[in-house]
Amino acid sequence: MNYLGFPILVCAYLTSVSTHEVDTYDFLMPNVWPHRDELYLCSPIRISPRNNYYIVGFQPNATMHTAHHMLLYGCSEPGTDDPVWSCGEMQSNEVDDQYNTASPCREGSQIVYAWARDAPSLELPKDVGFLIGKDSSIKYLVLQIHYMHKFPENKRDNSGVFIKYTKEPMRRQAGVILLGTGGAIPPNKVEHMETACTMREDKVIHPFAFRTHTHALGTAVSGYAVRQEPSGDVWQLIGKKNPQLPQMFYPVADTTPVRQGDVLAARCTMNNTNSFTVKIGATNKDEMCNFYLMYWVENSSPLDQKYCFSAGPPYYYWSRAPQNFNRIPDLEASTL
Ligand SMILES: *[C@@H]1O[C@H](CO)[C@@H](O)[C@H](O)[C@H]1NC(C)=O
Ligand SMILES: *[C@@H]1O[C@H](CO)[C@@H](O)[C@H](O)[C@H]1NC(C)=O
């Protein structure tokens, strides 16, 4: 395990700098060699468990020609103890002789930052920070980079992210909830993969960014906050995107807070032009349906609930959900 990280930096600063200062940590790949095309590499840092830190900004430091996308995961346990490993979401069965293969996190995975080629990066709103370290389930940060092309023998890469952080407690903590589905898409069919969860926790969340993720079949992904009023359901669009565009965090369409009793819902519209069924899964022949919602909470901690998954088609649709939805925006949810 690479022990470079917050502990060392912070020890160095404790004597000389007030804790109100925002500091920068250069989280860069340690001279990696992308030795084949379509490679995902991961590298971890351990956060000092003795202190709380708040991430308040990200600055990408990547070359468009080499990095296709970068994701920053918060984990309670990293995928391996190696300084670098191969961490493709789309696992190929080929044995990798250069790096071990594992997922980015072994436990407690959440995405805190995403950068994609040709897209500007999103800043966290004022007074908002991601709590990591002592009082957070985020004990490690793992940087994942998708390299499209094999590097020449003598070339190495240090793409990464400059992380801006502070020890000063932030009034507003950022959190992420991931909505997604299982299920399958029949051949030659446009299918809706849907999920919905009622917010049970006594908290008020303020949506500010969202990210969509599918593989090749996704044509539209939308997320809603649903208020179930006596006069009928009010479907408030949080965000909608073509998942074939760069898959980064985009600002939400509506920042209206979401409260206990409201429902979070997402739909992926998938167009399967193949003559065979495509199911949700981990290989590049499979699909995914994900909607990430990034929010902040005031003077509170983020939701305990980090996921909202359904079984997907043919088992689950909004129209059969226990919430007994009405006024489902069927057309709007699938058209961009
Ligand atoms: C990334 O940061 C390092 C160190 O600050 C710098 O030398 C390098 O040029 C940067 N790379 C890119 C692609 O910006
Ligand atoms: C599905 O894809 C086919 C082939 O690209 C296209 O002709 C059709 O219009 C698409 N349908 C929808 C609903 O996107």
Coordinates of C-alpha atoms and ligand atoms in Angstrom, one line a residue:
M1 CA 0.0 0.0 0.0
N2 CA 1.2 3.4 -0.9
Y3 CA 1.3 5.4 2.3
L4 CA 1.9 8.8 0.7
G5 CA -1.1 10.8 1.6
F6 CA -2.9 13.0 3.9
P7 CA -1.2 11.8 7.1
I8 CA 2.2 12.9 6.0
L9 CA 1.1 16.2 4.5
V10 CA -0.9 17.1 7.5
C11 CA 1.9 16.3 10.0
A12 CA 4.0 18.7 8.0
Y13 CA 1.5 21.4 8.3
L14 CA 0.3 21.1 11.8
T15 CA 3.1 23.2 13.2
S16 CA 3.2 26.0 10.6
V17 CA -0.3 26.6 9.2
S18 CA -3.6 27.4 10.7
T19 CA -6.3 24.7 10.1
H20 CA -8.5 27.2 8.2
E21 CA -6.2 27.0 5.2
V22 CA -7.3 25.1 2.1
D23 CA -4.5 22.8 1.1
T24 CA -3.9 20.8 -2.1
Y25 CA -3.0 17.1 -2.4
D26 CA -1.6 16.0 -5.8
F27 CA -3.3 12.7 -6.3
L28 CA -1.5 11.4 -9.4
M29 CA -0.9 8.0 -10.9
P30 CA 2.6 6.8 -9.8
N31 CA 4.3 6.5 -13.2
V32 CA 2.1 3.8 -14.6
W33 CA 2.5 2.1 -17.9
P34 CA -0.7 1.4 -19.7
H35 CA 0.5 -1.7 -21.4
R36 CA -2.6 -2.4 -23.5
D37 CA -5.6 -0.7 -25.0
E38 CA -8.8 -0.2 -23.0
L39 CA -7.1 -0.4 -19.6
Y40 CA -8.6 0.8 -16.3
L41 CA -6.0 1.5 -13.6
C42 CA -6.6 2.3 -10.0
S43 CA -4.3 3.8 -7.3
P44 CA -5.2 4.4 -3.6
I45 CA -4.4 6.8 -0.8
R46 CA -5.2 6.2 2.8
I47 CA -6.7 9.0 4.8
S48 CA -5.4 9.5 8.3
P49 CA -8.1 7.9 10.6
R50 CA -7.2 10.4 13.4
N51 CA -8.6 13.5 11.7
N52 CA -11.5 14.8 9.7
Y53 CA -10.9 16.4 6.4
Y54 CA -13.3 18.1 4.0
I55 CA -12.7 17.9 0.2
V56 CA -13.8 21.3 -1.2
G57 CA -12.5 21.1 -4.8
F58 CA -11.0 19.1 -7.5
Q59 CA -8.7 20.1 -10.3
P60 CA -8.1 17.6 -13.1
N61 CA -4.5 17.1 -14.2
A62 CA -4.9 14.9 -17.2
T63 CA -4.0 14.8 -20.8
M64 CA -7.0 14.4 -23.1
H65 CA -5.0 12.2 -25.5
T66 CA -4.2 9.6 -22.8
A67 CA -7.0 9.6 -20.2
H68 CA -10.5 8.9 -21.5
H69 CA -12.1 9.4 -18.1
M70 CA -11.1 9.6 -14.4
L71 CA -13.2 8.7 -11.4
L72 CA -12.4 9.3 -7.8
Y73 CA -13.9 6.7 -5.4
G74 CA -14.3 6.9 -1.7
C75 CA -13.9 3.5 -0.1
S76 CA -13.9 2.0 3.4
E77 CA -11.6 -0.7 2.0
P78 CA -9.6 -0.3 -1.3
G79 CA -9.8 -3.1 -3.9
T80 CA -6.3 -4.4 -3.2
D81 CA -3.2 -3.5 -1.1
D82 CA -1.2 -2.8 -4.3
P83 CA 0.0 0.7 -5.3
V84 CA -1.6 0.2 -8.7
W85 CA -4.1 -2.4 -10.0
S86 CA -6.2 -3.1 -13.0
C87 CA -9.8 -2.1 -12.1
G88 CA -12.0 -2.2 -15.2
E89 CA -15.7 -2.2 -14.6
M90 CA -15.9 -4.2 -17.8
Q91 CA -13.8 -7.2 -16.8
S92 CA -12.2 -9.1 -19.5
N93 CA -11.2 -12.7 -18.8
E94 CA -7.7 -12.3 -20.1
V95 CA -5.0 -12.6 -17.5
D96 CA -3.1 -9.4 -16.9
D97 CA 0.6 -10.1 -16.3
Q98 CA 1.4 -6.5 -15.4
Y99 CA -1.2 -5.6 -12.7
N100 CA -3.5 -7.5 -10.4
T101 CA -7.2 -7.2 -11.2
A102 CA -9.8 -6.0 -8.6
S103 CA -12.7 -3.5 -8.3
P104 CA -11.8 0.0 -7.2
C105 CA -13.2 -0.6 -3.7
R106 CA -13.5 -3.8 -1.8
E107 CA -16.1 -2.2 0.5
G108 CA -18.1 1.0 0.9
S109 CA -17.8 2.3 -2.6
Q110 CA -19.0 5.7 -3.6
I111 CA -18.0 8.1 -6.4
V112 CA -17.0 11.6 -5.3
Y113 CA -15.7 13.0 -8.5
A114 CA -15.8 12.3 -12.2
W115 CA -13.9 13.8 -15.1
A116 CA -14.4 13.0 -18.7
R117 CA -12.6 14.0 -21.9
D118 CA -13.7 17.3 -23.5
A119 CA -15.9 18.3 -20.5
P120 CA -15.3 21.1 -18.0
S121 CA -15.1 20.0 -14.4
L122 CA -17.8 20.7 -11.8
E123 CA -17.0 22.7 -8.7
L124 CA -18.6 22.0 -5.4
P125 CA -20.9 24.8 -4.3
K126 CA -19.8 27.2 -1.6
D127 CA -19.5 25.9 1.9
V128 CA -19.9 22.3 0.7
G129 CA -17.3 19.6 1.4
F130 CA -17.0 15.8 1.3
L131 CA -16.1 14.6 4.8
I132 CA -13.3 11.9 4.7
G133 CA -11.3 10.3 7.5
K134 CA -12.1 9.9 11.1
D135 CA -15.9 10.3 11.2
S136 CA -16.6 9.3 7.6
S137 CA -17.0 5.9 6.0
I138 CA -14.5 7.1 3.4
K139 CA -11.2 5.9 4.7
Y140 CA -9.4 5.6 1.3
L141 CA -9.6 7.5 -1.9
V142 CA -9.0 5.5 -5.1
L143 CA -8.2 7.2 -8.4
Q144 CA -9.4 5.3 -11.5
I145 CA -8.2 6.2 -14.9
H146 CA -9.5 4.7 -18.2
Y147 CA -6.6 4.6 -20.7
M148 CA -7.9 4.1 -24.3
H149 CA -4.6 3.3 -25.9
K150 CA -1.5 1.3 -25.1
F151 CA 1.6 3.5 -24.3
P152 CA 5.0 3.0 -26.0
E153 CA 7.5 1.0 -23.9
N154 CA 9.4 4.0 -22.6
K155 CA 6.4 6.2 -21.7
R156 CA 4.8 6.5 -18.3
D157 CA 1.8 8.5 -17.1
N158 CA 1.0 10.7 -14.0
S159 CA -2.4 11.9 -14.8
G160 CA -4.6 12.6 -11.8
V161 CA -6.5 15.1 -9.7
F162 CA -5.3 18.0 -7.4
I163 CA -7.6 17.6 -4.4
K164 CA -8.3 20.8 -2.4
Y165 CA -9.1 20.0 1.2
T166 CA -9.4 21.7 4.6
K167 CA -9.6 20.6 8.3
E168 CA -12.1 23.4 9.0
P169 CA -15.5 21.8 9.5
M170 CA -17.8 22.6 6.6
R171 CA -21.4 23.6 7.4
R172 CA -22.6 21.6 4.4
Q173 CA -21.6 18.0 3.8
A174 CA -21.7 16.5 0.3
G175 CA -23.1 13.0 -0.3
V176 CA -23.9 10.7 -3.2
I177 CA -26.7 8.3 -3.7
L178 CA -26.6 5.8 -6.6
L179 CA -29.8 4.7 -8.3
G180 CA -29.6 1.7 -10.6
T181 CA -31.2 -1.5 -11.8
G182 CA -30.6 -5.1 -12.6
G183 CA -32.7 -6.8 -15.3
A184 CA -32.4 -7.5 -19.0
I185 CA -33.3 -5.9 -22.4
P186 CA -35.0 -8.1 -24.9
P187 CA -33.8 -8.2 -28.5
N188 CA -35.0 -5.5 -30.9
K189 CA -36.7 -3.6 -28.1
V190 CA -36.7 -0.2 -26.5
E191 CA -36.8 -1.0 -22.7
H192 CA -37.2 1.1 -19.6
M193 CA -35.0 0.2 -16.7
E194 CA -36.5 1.9 -13.6
T195 CA -36.0 2.2 -9.9
A196 CA -37.5 4.3 -7.0
C197 CA -36.9 4.6 -3.3
T198 CA -38.9 6.5 -0.6
M199 CA -36.6 8.7 1.5
R200 CA -37.1 7.3 5.0
E201 CA -34.4 9.2 6.9
D202 CA -35.3 12.4 8.7
K203 CA -33.0 14.6 6.5
V204 CA -33.3 17.3 3.9
I205 CA -31.1 16.8 0.9
H206 CA -30.2 19.6 -1.6
P207 CA -29.4 18.1 -5.0
F208 CA -26.7 19.9 -7.0
A209 CA -25.2 17.5 -9.5
F210 CA -25.9 14.3 -11.3
R211 CA -24.1 11.8 -13.5
T212 CA -25.5 9.1 -15.7
H213 CA -23.9 5.9 -16.8
T214 CA -24.9 3.2 -19.3
H215 CA -22.9 1.3 -21.9
A216 CA -23.7 1.5 -25.6
L217 CA -27.5 0.9 -25.5
G218 CA -28.5 3.8 -23.3
T219 CA -30.3 6.7 -25.1
A220 CA -31.6 8.7 -22.2
V221 CA -31.2 8.6 -18.4
S222 CA -33.5 10.7 -16.1
G223 CA -33.8 11.2 -12.4
Y224 CA -36.8 12.6 -10.5
A225 CA -37.9 13.6 -7.0
V226 CA -41.5 12.6 -6.6
R227 CA -43.8 14.3 -4.1
Q228 CA -46.9 12.1 -3.4
E229 CA -49.5 14.7 -2.7
P230 CA -53.2 14.0 -2.1
S231 CA -54.0 15.6 -5.4
G232 CA -51.5 13.4 -7.3
D233 CA -47.8 12.8 -7.7
V234 CA -45.6 15.7 -8.6
W235 CA -42.6 14.5 -10.6
Q236 CA -39.8 17.0 -10.3
L237 CA -37.0 16.4 -12.9
I238 CA -33.6 16.5 -11.2
G239 CA -31.6 15.8 -14.3
K240 CA -31.7 14.1 -17.7
K241 CA -28.9 13.3 -20.0
N242 CA -27.8 11.3 -23.1
P243 CA -25.4 8.8 -21.5
Q244 CA -23.4 8.7 -24.7
L245 CA -22.2 12.2 -23.9
P246 CA -19.1 12.6 -21.5
Q247 CA -20.2 10.9 -18.3
M248 CA -19.3 13.5 -15.7
F249 CA -21.3 15.3 -13.0
Y250 CA -23.6 18.0 -14.5
P251 CA -25.6 20.7 -12.6
V252 CA -29.1 19.6 -11.7
A253 CA -32.2 21.0 -13.4
D254 CA -33.9 21.8 -10.1
T255 CA -32.3 22.3 -6.7
T256 CA -35.6 22.0 -4.7
P257 CA -34.7 20.1 -1.5
V258 CA -35.9 16.5 -1.2
R259 CA -37.4 15.6 2.2
Q260 CA -38.4 12.5 4.2
G261 CA -41.3 10.8 2.5
D262 CA -40.4 12.1 -1.0
V263 CA -39.3 9.4 -3.5
L264 CA -36.1 9.4 -5.6
A265 CA -36.7 7.7 -9.0
A266 CA -34.6 7.1 -12.1
R267 CA -35.2 5.6 -15.6
C268 CA -32.7 4.5 -18.2
T269 CA -34.1 4.1 -21.7
M270 CA -32.3 1.4 -23.6
N271 CA -32.5 0.7 -27.3
N272 CA -31.4 -2.9 -28.0
T273 CA -31.0 -3.2 -31.7
N274 CA -29.3 -6.6 -31.3
S275 CA -31.0 -9.9 -32.1
F276 CA -30.1 -11.1 -28.6
T277 CA -31.0 -10.2 -25.0
V278 CA -28.6 -7.9 -23.2
K279 CA -28.5 -8.1 -19.4
I280 CA -27.1 -5.9 -16.6
G281 CA -23.6 -7.1 -15.7
A282 CA -19.9 -6.5 -15.4
T283 CA -18.5 -7.4 -18.8
N284 CA -18.4 -5.2 -22.0
K285 CA -21.1 -7.4 -23.5
D286 CA -23.4 -6.4 -20.7
E287 CA -25.2 -3.2 -19.8
M288 CA -25.5 -0.8 -16.9
C289 CA -28.2 1.6 -15.7
N290 CA -26.9 4.2 -13.2
F291 CA -28.0 7.6 -12.1
Y292 CA -25.7 9.3 -9.5
L293 CA -27.2 12.1 -7.4
M294 CA -24.8 14.4 -5.6
Y295 CA -26.4 16.6 -2.8
W296 CA -25.5 18.5 0.3
V297 CA -27.1 18.5 3.7
E298 CA -26.9 21.3 6.2
N299 CA -25.5 20.8 9.8
S300 CA -26.1 17.1 9.3
S301 CA -24.5 14.0 7.8
P302 CA -25.3 12.6 4.4
L303 CA -27.9 9.8 4.0
D304 CA -27.0 6.4 5.4
Q305 CA -28.7 5.1 2.3
K306 CA -26.1 5.1 -0.5
Y307 CA -28.0 2.9 -3.1
C308 CA -31.4 2.6 -4.6
F309 CA -31.6 -0.5 -6.8
S310 CA -34.5 -2.4 -8.3
A311 CA -34.6 -5.8 -10.1
G312 CA -35.3 -4.0 -13.4
P313 CA -37.2 -5.4 -16.3
P314 CA -39.1 -7.7 -16.6
Y315 CA -39.6 -7.7 -12.8
Y316 CA -39.8 -4.1 -11.9
Y317 CA -41.4 -1.0 -13.5
W318 CA -42.5 2.3 -11.9
S319 CA -46.1 1.3 -12.9
R320 CA -45.9 -1.7 -10.6
A321 CA -43.9 -0.1 -7.7
P322 CA -45.2 -0.2 -4.1
Q323 CA -45.6 3.6 -4.1
N324 CA -48.6 3.3 -6.5
F325 CA -47.3 6.1 -8.6
N326 CA -49.6 8.2 -10.8
R327 CA -48.9 10.9 -13.4
I328 CA -45.7 9.0 -14.5
P329 CA -44.0 11.4 -17.0
D330 CA -43.6 8.5 -19.5
L331 CA -42.7 10.6 -22.6
E332 CA -40.6 13.3 -20.8
A333 CA -38.5 10.7 -18.9
S334 CA -37.3 9.1 -22.2
T335 CA -36.9 12.1 -24.5
L336 CA -34.0 14.5 -24.4
Ligands
LIG1 C1 0.3 17.1 -13.8 O1 1.0 17.6 -12.7 C2 2.4 17.5 -12.8 C3 2.9 18.0 -11.4 O2 2.3 19.2 -11.0 C4 2.9 18.2 -14.0 O3 4.3 18.1 -14.0 C5 2.3 17.7 -15.2 O4 2.7 18.4 -16.3 C6 0.8 17.7 -15.1 N1 0.2 17.0 -16.2 C7 -0.7 17.4 -17.0 C8 -1.2 16.6 -18.1 O5 -1.3 18.5 -16.7
LIG2 C1 -33.3 2.5 -31.9 O1 -32.1 2.4 -32.7 C2 -32.5 2.2 -34.1 C3 -31.2 2.0 -34.8 O2 -30.2 2.9 -34.6 C4 -33.2 3.5 -34.5 O3 -33.6 3.4 -35.9 C5 -34.4 3.7 -33.7 O4 -35.0 5.0 -34.0 C6 -34.0 3.8 -32.2 N1 -35.2 3.9 -31.4 C7 -35.3 4.7 -30.4 C8 -36.7 4.7 -29.7 O5 -34.4 5.4 -30.0

